[in-house]
Protein backbone atom coordinates (compact mmCIF):
# COMPACT_ATOMS: atom_id res chain seq x y z
CA UNK A 1 0.00 0.00 0.00
CA UNK A 2 1.19 3.50 -0.80
CA UNK A 3 0.39 7.16 -0.96
CA UNK A 4 -3.19 7.91 -2.02
CA UNK A 5 -5.07 10.75 -3.70
CA UNK A 6 -8.85 11.09 -3.47
CA UNK A 7 -11.25 12.98 -5.73
CA UNK A 8 -14.99 13.56 -5.51
CA UNK A 9 -17.09 13.71 -8.67
CA UNK A 10 -20.15 15.45 -7.27
CA UNK A 11 -22.47 15.36 -10.30
CA UNK A 12 -21.36 12.04 -11.76
CA UNK A 13 -24.00 10.37 -13.96
CA UNK A 14 -25.35 6.91 -13.22
CA UNK A 15 -23.18 5.54 -16.05
CA UNK A 16 -19.93 6.93 -14.59
CA UNK A 17 -18.64 3.56 -13.39
CA UNK A 18 -19.08 2.03 -16.83
CA UNK A 19 -17.37 5.02 -18.49
CA UNK A 20 -14.38 4.82 -16.14
CA UNK A 21 -14.17 1.04 -16.61
CA UNK A 22 -13.96 1.43 -20.39
CA UNK A 23 -11.41 4.23 -20.13
CA UNK A 24 -9.08 2.30 -17.79
CA UNK A 25 -9.27 -0.97 -19.73
CA UNK A 26 -8.96 0.50 -23.22
CA UNK A 27 -6.71 3.54 -22.77
CA UNK A 28 -4.56 2.53 -19.77
CA UNK A 29 -4.38 -1.24 -20.32
CA UNK A 30 -5.68 -1.63 -16.78
CA UNK A 31 -6.72 -4.89 -15.15
CA UNK A 32 -9.81 -5.47 -13.07
CA UNK A 33 -8.88 -6.51 -9.51
CA UNK A 34 -12.20 -6.77 -7.66
CA UNK A 35 -15.01 -4.86 -5.99
CA UNK A 36 -14.71 -1.72 -3.86
CA UNK A 37 -17.39 -1.61 -1.19
CA UNK A 38 -17.75 0.77 1.76
CA UNK A 39 -20.63 1.35 4.17
CA UNK A 40 -21.06 4.58 6.14
CA UNK A 41 -23.45 5.38 8.98
CA UNK A 42 -23.94 8.39 11.21
CA UNK A 43 -25.24 8.58 14.78
CA UNK A 44 -26.04 11.26 17.32
CA UNK A 45 -26.12 11.14 21.09
CA UNK A 46 -29.36 11.54 23.03
CA UNK A 47 -27.92 12.81 26.31
CA UNK A 48 -30.32 15.76 26.34
CA UNK A 49 -33.22 13.34 26.86
CA UNK A 50 -31.93 12.46 30.34
CA UNK A 51 -34.05 14.34 32.92
CA UNK A 52 -32.02 17.05 34.65
CA UNK A 53 -28.98 16.53 32.42
CA UNK A 54 -27.92 19.50 30.29
CA UNK A 55 -25.54 19.37 27.34
CA UNK A 56 -24.24 22.27 25.28
CA UNK A 57 -24.40 20.24 22.06
CA UNK A 58 -25.08 16.64 21.19
CA UNK A 59 -22.13 14.54 20.10
CA UNK A 60 -21.91 13.00 16.64
CA UNK A 61 -20.43 9.71 15.47
CA UNK A 62 -19.74 8.49 11.95
CA UNK A 63 -18.59 4.99 11.09
CA UNK A 64 -17.07 3.70 7.88
CA UNK A 65 -16.67 -0.03 7.31
CA UNK A 66 -13.81 -0.99 5.00
CA UNK A 67 -12.85 -4.63 4.62
CA UNK A 68 -12.56 -6.07 8.16
CA UNK A 69 -12.17 -2.73 9.97
CA UNK A 70 -14.60 -0.08 11.14
CA UNK A 71 -13.26 3.48 11.41
CA UNK A 72 -15.19 5.57 13.93
CA UNK A 73 -15.05 9.37 14.01
CA UNK A 74 -16.44 10.84 17.25
CA UNK A 75 -16.91 14.59 17.64
CA UNK A 76 -17.80 16.48 20.81
CA UNK A 77 -18.26 20.20 20.05
CA UNK A 78 -18.01 21.05 23.78
CA UNK A 79 -14.55 19.46 24.19
CA UNK A 80 -11.34 21.38 23.37
CA UNK A 81 -9.13 20.56 20.44
CA UNK A 82 -5.75 19.06 21.21
CA UNK A 83 -3.93 22.11 19.86
CA UNK A 84 -6.06 24.41 22.05
CA UNK A 85 -5.18 22.40 25.15
CA UNK A 86 -1.48 22.47 24.30
CA UNK A 87 -1.59 26.24 23.81
CA UNK A 88 -3.36 26.84 27.12
CA UNK A 89 -0.98 24.48 28.91
CA UNK A 90 2.03 26.34 27.50
CA UNK A 91 0.58 29.72 28.50
CA UNK A 92 -0.13 28.48 32.03
CA UNK A 93 3.37 27.03 32.38
CA UNK A 94 4.84 30.35 31.29
CA UNK A 95 2.70 32.52 33.56
CA UNK A 96 2.75 30.16 36.55
CA UNK A 97 5.88 27.98 36.54
CA UNK A 98 5.37 24.63 38.20
CA UNK A 99 1.60 24.59 37.60
CA UNK A 100 0.36 22.04 35.07
CA UNK A 101 -2.97 22.20 33.29
CA UNK A 102 -4.84 18.91 33.77
CA UNK A 103 -5.78 17.28 30.46
CA UNK A 104 -9.48 16.99 29.55
CA UNK A 105 -11.35 13.72 29.70
CA UNK A 106 -11.27 13.65 25.91
CA UNK A 107 -10.61 15.95 22.99
CA UNK A 108 -13.00 17.20 20.35
CA UNK A 109 -12.17 14.44 17.87
CA UNK A 110 -11.56 10.77 18.61
CA UNK A 111 -10.81 8.40 15.74
CA UNK A 112 -10.52 4.75 16.86
CA UNK A 113 -10.42 1.66 14.65
CA UNK A 114 -12.61 -1.33 15.55
CA UNK A 115 -12.75 -4.91 14.36
CA UNK A 116 -14.70 -6.98 13.38
CA UNK A 117 -17.59 -5.19 11.64
CA UNK A 118 -20.76 -5.20 13.73
CA UNK A 119 -18.87 -5.08 17.04
CA UNK A 120 -19.78 -1.42 17.60
CA UNK A 121 -23.52 -2.02 17.32
CA UNK A 122 -23.26 -4.95 19.75
CA UNK A 123 -21.29 -2.80 22.19
CA UNK A 124 -23.81 0.05 22.03
CA UNK A 125 -26.67 -2.38 22.63
CA UNK A 126 -24.92 -4.11 25.56
CA UNK A 127 -24.05 -0.79 27.22
CA UNK A 128 -27.48 0.67 26.41
CA UNK A 129 -25.59 3.65 25.12
CA UNK A 130 -27.51 6.76 24.19
CA UNK A 131 -26.74 6.77 20.49
CA UNK A 132 -29.31 6.60 17.69
CA UNK A 133 -28.94 6.51 13.94
CA UNK A 134 -29.36 10.00 12.50
CA UNK A 135 -31.48 8.88 9.56
CA UNK A 136 -33.13 5.80 10.89
CA UNK A 137 -36.41 4.28 9.78
CA UNK A 138 -39.79 5.52 10.96
CA UNK A 139 -40.00 2.63 13.40
CA UNK A 140 -36.64 3.45 14.91
CA UNK A 141 -37.52 7.16 15.17
CA UNK A 142 -40.83 6.48 16.88
CA UNK A 143 -39.15 4.17 19.37
CA UNK A 144 -36.64 6.88 20.21
CA UNK A 145 -39.45 9.45 20.63
CA UNK A 146 -41.38 7.15 22.92
CA UNK A 147 -38.31 6.52 25.02
CA UNK A 148 -37.85 10.25 25.65
CA UNK A 149 -41.22 10.39 27.41
CA UNK A 150 -40.54 7.37 29.61
CA UNK A 151 -38.61 7.10 32.85
CA UNK A 152 -34.81 7.30 32.82
CA UNK A 153 -34.23 3.54 32.98
CA UNK A 154 -36.93 2.80 30.44
CA UNK A 155 -35.69 5.60 28.20
CA UNK A 156 -32.19 4.15 28.08
CA UNK A 157 -33.49 0.75 27.02
CA UNK A 158 -35.87 2.22 24.44
CA UNK A 159 -33.29 4.49 22.86
CA UNK A 160 -30.81 1.65 22.55
CA UNK A 161 -33.50 -0.60 21.09
CA UNK A 162 -34.62 2.14 18.71
CA UNK A 163 -31.08 2.76 17.54
CA UNK A 164 -30.49 -0.94 17.05
CA UNK A 165 -33.71 -1.23 15.08
CA UNK A 166 -32.65 1.64 12.87
CA UNK A 167 -29.30 -0.01 12.29
CA UNK A 168 -31.01 -3.22 11.26
CA UNK A 169 -32.83 -1.51 8.35
CA UNK A 170 -29.64 -1.34 6.29
CA UNK A 171 -26.65 0.89 5.77
CA UNK A 172 -27.27 4.62 5.56
CA UNK A 173 -24.77 5.24 2.76
CA UNK A 174 -22.73 2.89 0.63
CA UNK A 175 -19.92 3.27 -1.87
CA UNK A 176 -20.07 0.55 -4.51
CA UNK A 177 -17.54 0.24 -7.30
CA UNK A 178 -14.45 -1.52 -8.60
CA UNK A 179 -10.68 -1.68 -8.16
CA UNK A 180 -8.27 -1.61 -11.10
CA UNK A 181 -4.52 -2.03 -11.46
CA UNK A 182 -2.59 0.09 -13.95
CA UNK A 183 0.82 -1.47 -14.45
CA UNK A 184 2.55 -2.53 -11.26
CA UNK A 185 2.65 0.88 -9.56
CA UNK A 186 -0.95 2.07 -9.51
CA UNK A 187 -4.27 1.03 -8.01
CA UNK A 188 -7.42 2.93 -8.94
CA UNK A 189 -10.69 2.66 -7.02
CA UNK A 190 -13.92 4.09 -8.39
CA UNK A 191 -17.31 3.83 -6.67
CA UNK A 192 -20.74 5.46 -6.73
CA UNK A 193 -22.16 6.96 -3.53
CA UNK A 194 -25.56 5.32 -2.99
CA UNK A 195 -28.25 6.47 -0.58
CA UNK A 196 -30.37 3.99 1.34
CA UNK A 197 -33.08 4.18 -1.34
CA UNK A 198 -30.61 3.50 -4.16
CA UNK A 199 -30.23 7.06 -5.45
CA UNK A 200 -26.74 7.91 -6.78
CA UNK A 201 -25.04 10.94 -5.22
CA UNK A 202 -21.88 11.28 -7.26
CA UNK A 203 -18.83 9.10 -6.89
CA UNK A 204 -15.39 8.79 -5.31
CA UNK A 205 -12.24 8.14 -7.31
CA UNK A 206 -9.05 7.09 -5.52
CA UNK A 207 -5.57 6.59 -6.96
CA UNK A 208 -2.88 4.83 -4.95
CA UNK A 209 0.81 4.99 -5.84
CA UNK A 210 2.24 1.78 -4.44
CA UNK A 211 6.03 2.44 -4.45
CA UNK A 212 5.90 5.32 -1.94
CA UNK A 213 4.46 4.93 1.60
CA UNK A 214 4.47 8.67 2.35
CA UNK A 215 4.49 12.12 0.74
CA UNK A 216 7.99 13.38 -0.16
CA UNK A 217 8.96 16.49 1.78
CA UNK A 218 10.74 18.17 -1.14
CA UNK A 219 8.45 20.79 -2.73
CA UNK A 220 8.66 23.59 -5.27
CA UNK A 221 8.23 27.30 -4.62
CA UNK A 222 4.43 26.88 -4.48
CA UNK A 223 4.58 24.11 -1.90
CA UNK A 224 3.62 21.42 -4.40
CA UNK A 225 5.41 18.11 -4.89
CA UNK A 226 5.93 16.03 -7.99
CA UNK A 227 3.84 13.24 -6.51
CA UNK A 228 0.82 15.51 -6.13
CA UNK A 229 1.03 16.34 -9.83
CA UNK A 230 1.45 12.64 -10.60
CA UNK A 231 -1.68 11.70 -8.66
CA UNK A 232 -3.82 14.52 -10.02
CA UNK A 233 -2.74 13.83 -13.61
CA UNK A 234 -3.60 10.15 -13.30
CA UNK A 235 -7.02 10.92 -11.79
CA UNK A 236 -7.77 13.40 -14.57
CA UNK A 237 -6.71 10.91 -17.24
CA UNK A 238 -8.95 8.22 -15.79
CA UNK A 239 -12.04 10.44 -15.63
CA UNK A 240 -14.17 10.42 -18.77
CA UNK A 241 -14.62 13.60 -20.79
CA UNK A 242 -18.04 14.72 -19.54
CA UNK A 243 -19.18 18.35 -19.97
CA UNK A 244 -19.86 20.46 -16.84
CA UNK A 245 -18.32 17.85 -14.53
CA UNK A 246 -17.89 19.08 -10.94
CA UNK A 247 -14.76 17.40 -9.60
CA UNK A 248 -12.97 18.42 -6.39
CA UNK A 249 -9.89 17.08 -4.66
CA UNK A 250 -10.35 15.75 -1.12
CA UNK A 251 -7.24 16.46 0.95
CA UNK A 252 -6.10 17.09 4.51
CA UNK A 253 -3.05 18.96 5.77
CA UNK A 254 -0.44 17.42 8.04
CA UNK A 255 -1.44 19.75 10.90
CA UNK A 256 -5.10 18.71 10.60
CA UNK A 257 -4.17 15.04 10.55
CA UNK A 258 -1.99 15.43 13.64
CA UNK A 259 -4.92 17.13 15.35
CA UNK A 260 -7.14 14.14 14.60
CA UNK A 261 -4.58 11.64 15.84
CA UNK A 262 -3.32 13.74 18.83
CA UNK A 263 -0.92 10.95 19.68
CA UNK A 264 1.81 11.69 22.19
CA UNK A 265 5.27 10.22 21.50
CA UNK A 266 5.65 6.70 22.78
CA UNK A 267 8.13 6.05 25.58
CA UNK A 268 9.81 3.42 23.44
CA UNK A 269 10.39 5.98 20.67
CA UNK A 270 11.84 8.51 23.10
CA UNK A 271 14.22 5.90 24.51
CA UNK A 272 15.24 4.82 21.02
CA UNK A 273 16.32 8.31 19.95
CA UNK A 274 19.39 8.52 22.26
CA UNK A 275 20.33 4.97 21.38
CA UNK A 276 20.23 5.77 17.68
CA UNK A 277 22.28 8.92 18.23
CA UNK A 278 25.04 6.93 19.89
CA UNK A 279 25.54 4.57 16.97
CA UNK A 280 28.92 4.38 15.27
CA UNK A 281 29.33 6.95 12.54
CA UNK A 282 31.42 4.41 10.66
CA UNK A 283 28.19 2.73 9.52
CA UNK A 284 27.13 5.85 7.62
CA UNK A 285 29.74 5.96 4.92
CA UNK A 286 28.59 8.06 1.98
CA UNK A 287 31.21 6.49 -0.27
CA UNK A 288 29.85 2.98 0.26
CA UNK A 289 28.01 2.04 -2.96
CA UNK A 290 26.88 -1.37 -1.72
CA UNK A 291 23.52 -1.97 -0.05
CA UNK A 292 23.41 -3.64 3.35
CA UNK A 293 20.67 -5.14 5.50
CA UNK A 294 20.23 -1.98 7.56
CA UNK A 295 20.04 0.43 4.60
CA UNK A 296 16.29 0.15 4.11
CA UNK A 297 14.30 3.02 5.68
CA UNK A 298 12.49 2.09 8.87
CA UNK A 299 8.70 2.04 8.98
CA UNK A 300 7.49 5.21 10.67
CA UNK A 301 4.22 6.31 12.18
CA UNK A 302 2.10 8.05 9.60
CA UNK A 303 3.30 6.02 6.62
CA UNK A 304 0.47 5.25 4.24
CA UNK A 305 0.62 1.49 4.65
CA UNK A 306 -1.77 -1.11 6.01
CA UNK A 307 -4.57 0.10 8.24
CA UNK A 308 -2.99 3.57 8.42
CA UNK A 309 -3.65 4.11 4.71
CA UNK A 310 -7.24 2.90 5.06
CA UNK A 311 -7.66 5.14 8.10
CA UNK A 312 -6.68 8.28 6.23
CA UNK A 313 -8.89 7.33 3.30
CA UNK A 314 -11.84 6.71 5.63
CA UNK A 315 -11.39 10.08 7.33
CA UNK A 316 -11.29 11.91 3.99
CA UNK A 317 -14.43 10.16 2.72
CA UNK A 318 -16.35 10.86 5.94
CA UNK A 319 -15.25 14.51 5.88
CA UNK A 320 -16.34 14.99 2.26
CA UNK A 321 -19.77 13.46 2.87
CA UNK A 322 -20.29 15.52 6.04
CA UNK A 323 -19.37 18.71 4.22
CA UNK A 324 -22.02 17.97 1.60
CA UNK A 325 -24.65 17.26 4.27
CA UNK A 326 -25.04 13.60 3.29
CA UNK A 327 -24.10 12.47 6.81
XYZ file of C-alpha atoms in Angstrom:
327
model
C 0.000 0.000 0.000
C 1.187 3.496 -0.804
C 0.386 7.162 -0.956
C -3.192 7.905 -2.023
C -5.070 10.752 -3.705
C -8.850 11.089 -3.470
C -11.255 12.975 -5.734
C -14.994 13.562 -5.505
C -17.094 13.709 -8.667
C -20.155 15.448 -7.273
C -22.469 15.355 -10.300
C -21.356 12.039 -11.761
C -24.005 10.367 -13.957
C -25.348 6.912 -13.215
C -23.178 5.544 -16.046
C -19.930 6.930 -14.587
C -18.645 3.555 -13.386
C -19.078 2.034 -16.828
C -17.370 5.016 -18.491
C -14.377 4.822 -16.141
C -14.172 1.041 -16.612
C -13.963 1.426 -20.385
C -11.412 4.232 -20.126
C -9.082 2.299 -17.794
C -9.273 -0.974 -19.727
C -8.959 0.501 -23.222
C -6.710 3.539 -22.769
C -4.564 2.534 -19.769
C -4.376 -1.237 -20.321
C -5.681 -1.633 -16.776
C -6.716 -4.889 -15.152
C -9.814 -5.468 -13.065
C -8.884 -6.508 -9.508
C -12.198 -6.771 -7.655
C -15.005 -4.862 -5.994
C -14.708 -1.724 -3.860
C -17.389 -1.608 -1.192
C -17.754 0.773 1.761
C -20.629 1.349 4.171
C -21.064 4.578 6.136
C -23.447 5.375 8.976
C -23.940 8.390 11.214
C -25.244 8.581 14.778
C -26.042 11.257 17.316
C -26.116 11.136 21.088
C -29.364 11.541 23.034
C -27.918 12.813 26.312
C -30.321 15.758 26.343
C -33.221 13.341 26.860
C -31.930 12.463 30.342
C -34.053 14.338 32.922
C -32.020 17.046 34.650
C -28.976 16.535 32.417
C -27.921 19.496 30.288
C -25.542 19.367 27.344
C -24.240 22.269 25.277
C -24.401 20.244 22.062
C -25.077 16.642 21.191
C -22.127 14.535 20.099
C -21.914 13.002 16.644
C -20.428 9.714 15.474
C -19.745 8.493 11.951
C -18.591 4.992 11.088
C -17.066 3.696 7.882
C -16.670 -0.028 7.308
C -13.807 -0.995 5.001
C -12.855 -4.635 4.618
C -12.557 -6.069 8.158
C -12.171 -2.733 9.967
C -14.601 -0.079 11.144
C -13.255 3.481 11.413
C -15.191 5.567 13.932
C -15.051 9.374 14.014
C -16.443 10.842 17.255
C -16.913 14.588 17.638
C -17.802 16.483 20.812
C -18.261 20.204 20.051
C -18.015 21.054 23.776
C -14.553 19.462 24.193
C -11.345 21.376 23.374
C -9.135 20.557 20.436
C -5.750 19.058 21.207
C -3.934 22.114 19.855
C -6.064 24.409 22.048
C -5.184 22.397 25.154
C -1.482 22.470 24.298
C -1.588 26.243 23.807
C -3.356 26.842 27.120
C -0.985 24.475 28.914
C 2.029 26.338 27.502
C 0.579 29.724 28.496
C -0.131 28.484 32.026
C 3.373 27.029 32.383
C 4.844 30.350 31.287
C 2.704 32.522 33.564
C 2.748 30.158 36.554
C 5.882 27.977 36.541
C 5.374 24.629 38.205
C 1.598 24.593 37.605
C 0.355 22.037 35.073
C -2.974 22.202 33.294
C -4.838 18.906 33.766
C -5.778 17.285 30.457
C -9.478 16.994 29.545
C -11.352 13.718 29.701
C -11.270 13.652 25.912
C -10.608 15.953 22.994
C -12.999 17.196 20.347
C -12.174 14.442 17.873
C -11.560 10.773 18.614
C -10.815 8.397 15.744
C -10.523 4.752 16.857
C -10.422 1.662 14.650
C -12.610 -1.330 15.554
C -12.749 -4.911 14.364
C -14.700 -6.983 13.380
C -17.586 -5.190 11.641
C -20.757 -5.203 13.729
C -18.871 -5.076 17.040
C -19.781 -1.421 17.604
C -23.519 -2.022 17.316
C -23.265 -4.947 19.750
C -21.289 -2.803 22.192
C -23.812 0.053 22.030
C -26.672 -2.384 22.634
C -24.920 -4.106 25.558
C -24.050 -0.787 27.217
C -27.481 0.673 26.414
C -25.587 3.652 25.121
C -27.505 6.765 24.194
C -26.738 6.774 20.494
C -29.307 6.600 17.690
C -28.936 6.512 13.944
C -29.355 9.997 12.499
C -31.480 8.875 9.564
C -33.132 5.797 10.894
C -36.412 4.285 9.784
C -39.786 5.520 10.957
C -40.004 2.630 13.396
C -36.640 3.447 14.911
C -37.517 7.158 15.174
C -40.834 6.481 16.877
C -39.152 4.175 19.371
C -36.641 6.880 20.206
C -39.446 9.448 20.627
C -41.377 7.153 22.920
C -38.310 6.518 25.024
C -37.847 10.247 25.645
C -41.222 10.388 27.411
C -40.543 7.368 29.613
C -38.610 7.100 32.850
C -34.814 7.301 32.824
C -34.232 3.544 32.983
C -36.933 2.796 30.442
C -35.685 5.595 28.199
C -32.194 4.151 28.077
C -33.488 0.754 27.016
C -35.875 2.218 24.444
C -33.294 4.487 22.862
C -30.808 1.647 22.554
C -33.498 -0.604 21.094
C -34.621 2.140 18.715
C -31.078 2.762 17.537
C -30.491 -0.938 17.045
C -33.710 -1.226 15.076
C -32.653 1.644 12.865
C -29.297 -0.006 12.291
C -31.008 -3.220 11.263
C -32.832 -1.507 8.355
C -29.643 -1.343 6.287
C -26.653 0.891 5.767
C -27.273 4.616 5.565
C -24.775 5.242 2.759
C -22.726 2.886 0.632
C -19.918 3.273 -1.874
C -20.067 0.552 -4.509
C -17.537 0.243 -7.295
C -14.454 -1.524 -8.597
C -10.675 -1.683 -8.155
C -8.272 -1.611 -11.104
C -4.522 -2.026 -11.459
C -2.590 0.091 -13.953
C 0.817 -1.469 -14.452
C 2.548 -2.533 -11.256
C 2.653 0.879 -9.556
C -0.953 2.069 -9.514
C -4.273 1.028 -8.014
C -7.421 2.929 -8.945
C -10.691 2.661 -7.019
C -13.922 4.091 -8.388
C -17.305 3.831 -6.673
C -20.735 5.457 -6.735
C -22.164 6.956 -3.533
C -25.556 5.321 -2.994
C -28.250 6.469 -0.581
C -30.374 3.990 1.341
C -33.084 4.178 -1.342
C -30.614 3.496 -4.156
C -30.226 7.064 -5.454
C -26.743 7.914 -6.782
C -25.036 10.941 -5.218
C -21.878 11.282 -7.264
C -18.832 9.097 -6.891
C -15.392 8.788 -5.315
C -12.238 8.142 -7.310
C -9.051 7.091 -5.518
C -5.573 6.593 -6.960
C -2.876 4.827 -4.953
C 0.814 4.993 -5.838
C 2.245 1.782 -4.438
C 6.034 2.444 -4.454
C 5.901 5.317 -1.936
C 4.457 4.932 1.598
C 4.472 8.673 2.349
C 4.490 12.116 0.742
C 7.991 13.383 -0.161
C 8.959 16.485 1.784
C 10.738 18.168 -1.144
C 8.447 20.787 -2.727
C 8.664 23.588 -5.267
C 8.226 27.303 -4.618
C 4.426 26.877 -4.482
C 4.581 24.109 -1.895
C 3.623 21.419 -4.405
C 5.412 18.108 -4.888
C 5.932 16.034 -7.991
C 3.842 13.245 -6.507
C 0.824 15.514 -6.135
C 1.032 16.337 -9.828
C 1.445 12.642 -10.598
C -1.681 11.702 -8.658
C -3.823 14.523 -10.018
C -2.736 13.831 -13.606
C -3.601 10.152 -13.295
C -7.016 10.916 -11.789
C -7.768 13.402 -14.568
C -6.707 10.915 -17.236
C -8.952 8.219 -15.788
C -12.036 10.440 -15.631
C -14.173 10.419 -18.772
C -14.620 13.602 -20.789
C -18.044 14.725 -19.543
C -19.185 18.352 -19.968
C -19.856 20.455 -16.840
C -18.317 17.853 -14.528
C -17.895 19.075 -10.943
C -14.759 17.398 -9.600
C -12.975 18.420 -6.395
C -9.887 17.076 -4.660
C -10.349 15.753 -1.117
C -7.237 16.460 0.947
C -6.095 17.086 4.510
C -3.050 18.959 5.766
C -0.444 17.418 8.037
C -1.442 19.746 10.901
C -5.098 18.711 10.601
C -4.173 15.038 10.547
C -1.985 15.428 13.643
C -4.917 17.134 15.355
C -7.136 14.141 14.597
C -4.579 11.645 15.842
C -3.322 13.738 18.827
C -0.917 10.949 19.676
C 1.809 11.691 22.192
C 5.274 10.220 21.498
C 5.651 6.698 22.779
C 8.127 6.053 25.585
C 9.811 3.423 23.441
C 10.391 5.981 20.671
C 11.840 8.513 23.098
C 14.221 5.897 24.506
C 15.243 4.819 21.015
C 16.324 8.310 19.952
C 19.392 8.517 22.255
C 20.328 4.974 21.376
C 20.234 5.766 17.676
C 22.281 8.924 18.235
C 25.041 6.932 19.892
C 25.539 4.572 16.973
C 28.917 4.380 15.269
C 29.325 6.954 12.541
C 31.418 4.408 10.656
C 28.190 2.731 9.523
C 27.132 5.852 7.619
C 29.740 5.955 4.920
C 28.592 8.063 1.984
C 31.206 6.494 -0.267
C 29.847 2.984 0.261
C 28.013 2.042 -2.960
C 26.877 -1.368 -1.716
C 23.518 -1.967 -0.047
C 23.414 -3.643 3.353
C 20.671 -5.136 5.501
C 20.234 -1.980 7.563
C 20.042 0.426 4.601
C 16.291 0.146 4.112
C 14.305 3.015 5.682
C 12.493 2.092 8.867
C 8.699 2.036 8.978
C 7.489 5.206 10.668
C 4.219 6.314 12.177
C 2.098 8.045 9.600
C 3.304 6.021 6.620
C 0.467 5.247 4.236
C 0.619 1.486 4.645
C -1.772 -1.115 6.010
C -4.569 0.101 8.244
C -2.992 3.566 8.421
C -3.652 4.115 4.712
C -7.238 2.902 5.064
C -7.657 5.139 8.096
C -6.681 8.278 6.227
C -8.886 7.330 3.299
C -11.844 6.714 5.628
C -11.392 10.080 7.328
C -11.292 11.915 3.989
C -14.428 10.162 2.723
C -16.351 10.863 5.943
C -15.249 14.508 5.877
C -16.341 14.989 2.257
C -19.771 13.460 2.865
C -20.286 15.520 6.039
C -19.366 18.712 4.222
C -22.024 17.969 1.601
C -24.647 17.256 4.266
C -25.040 13.595 3.287
C -24.101 12.468 6.814
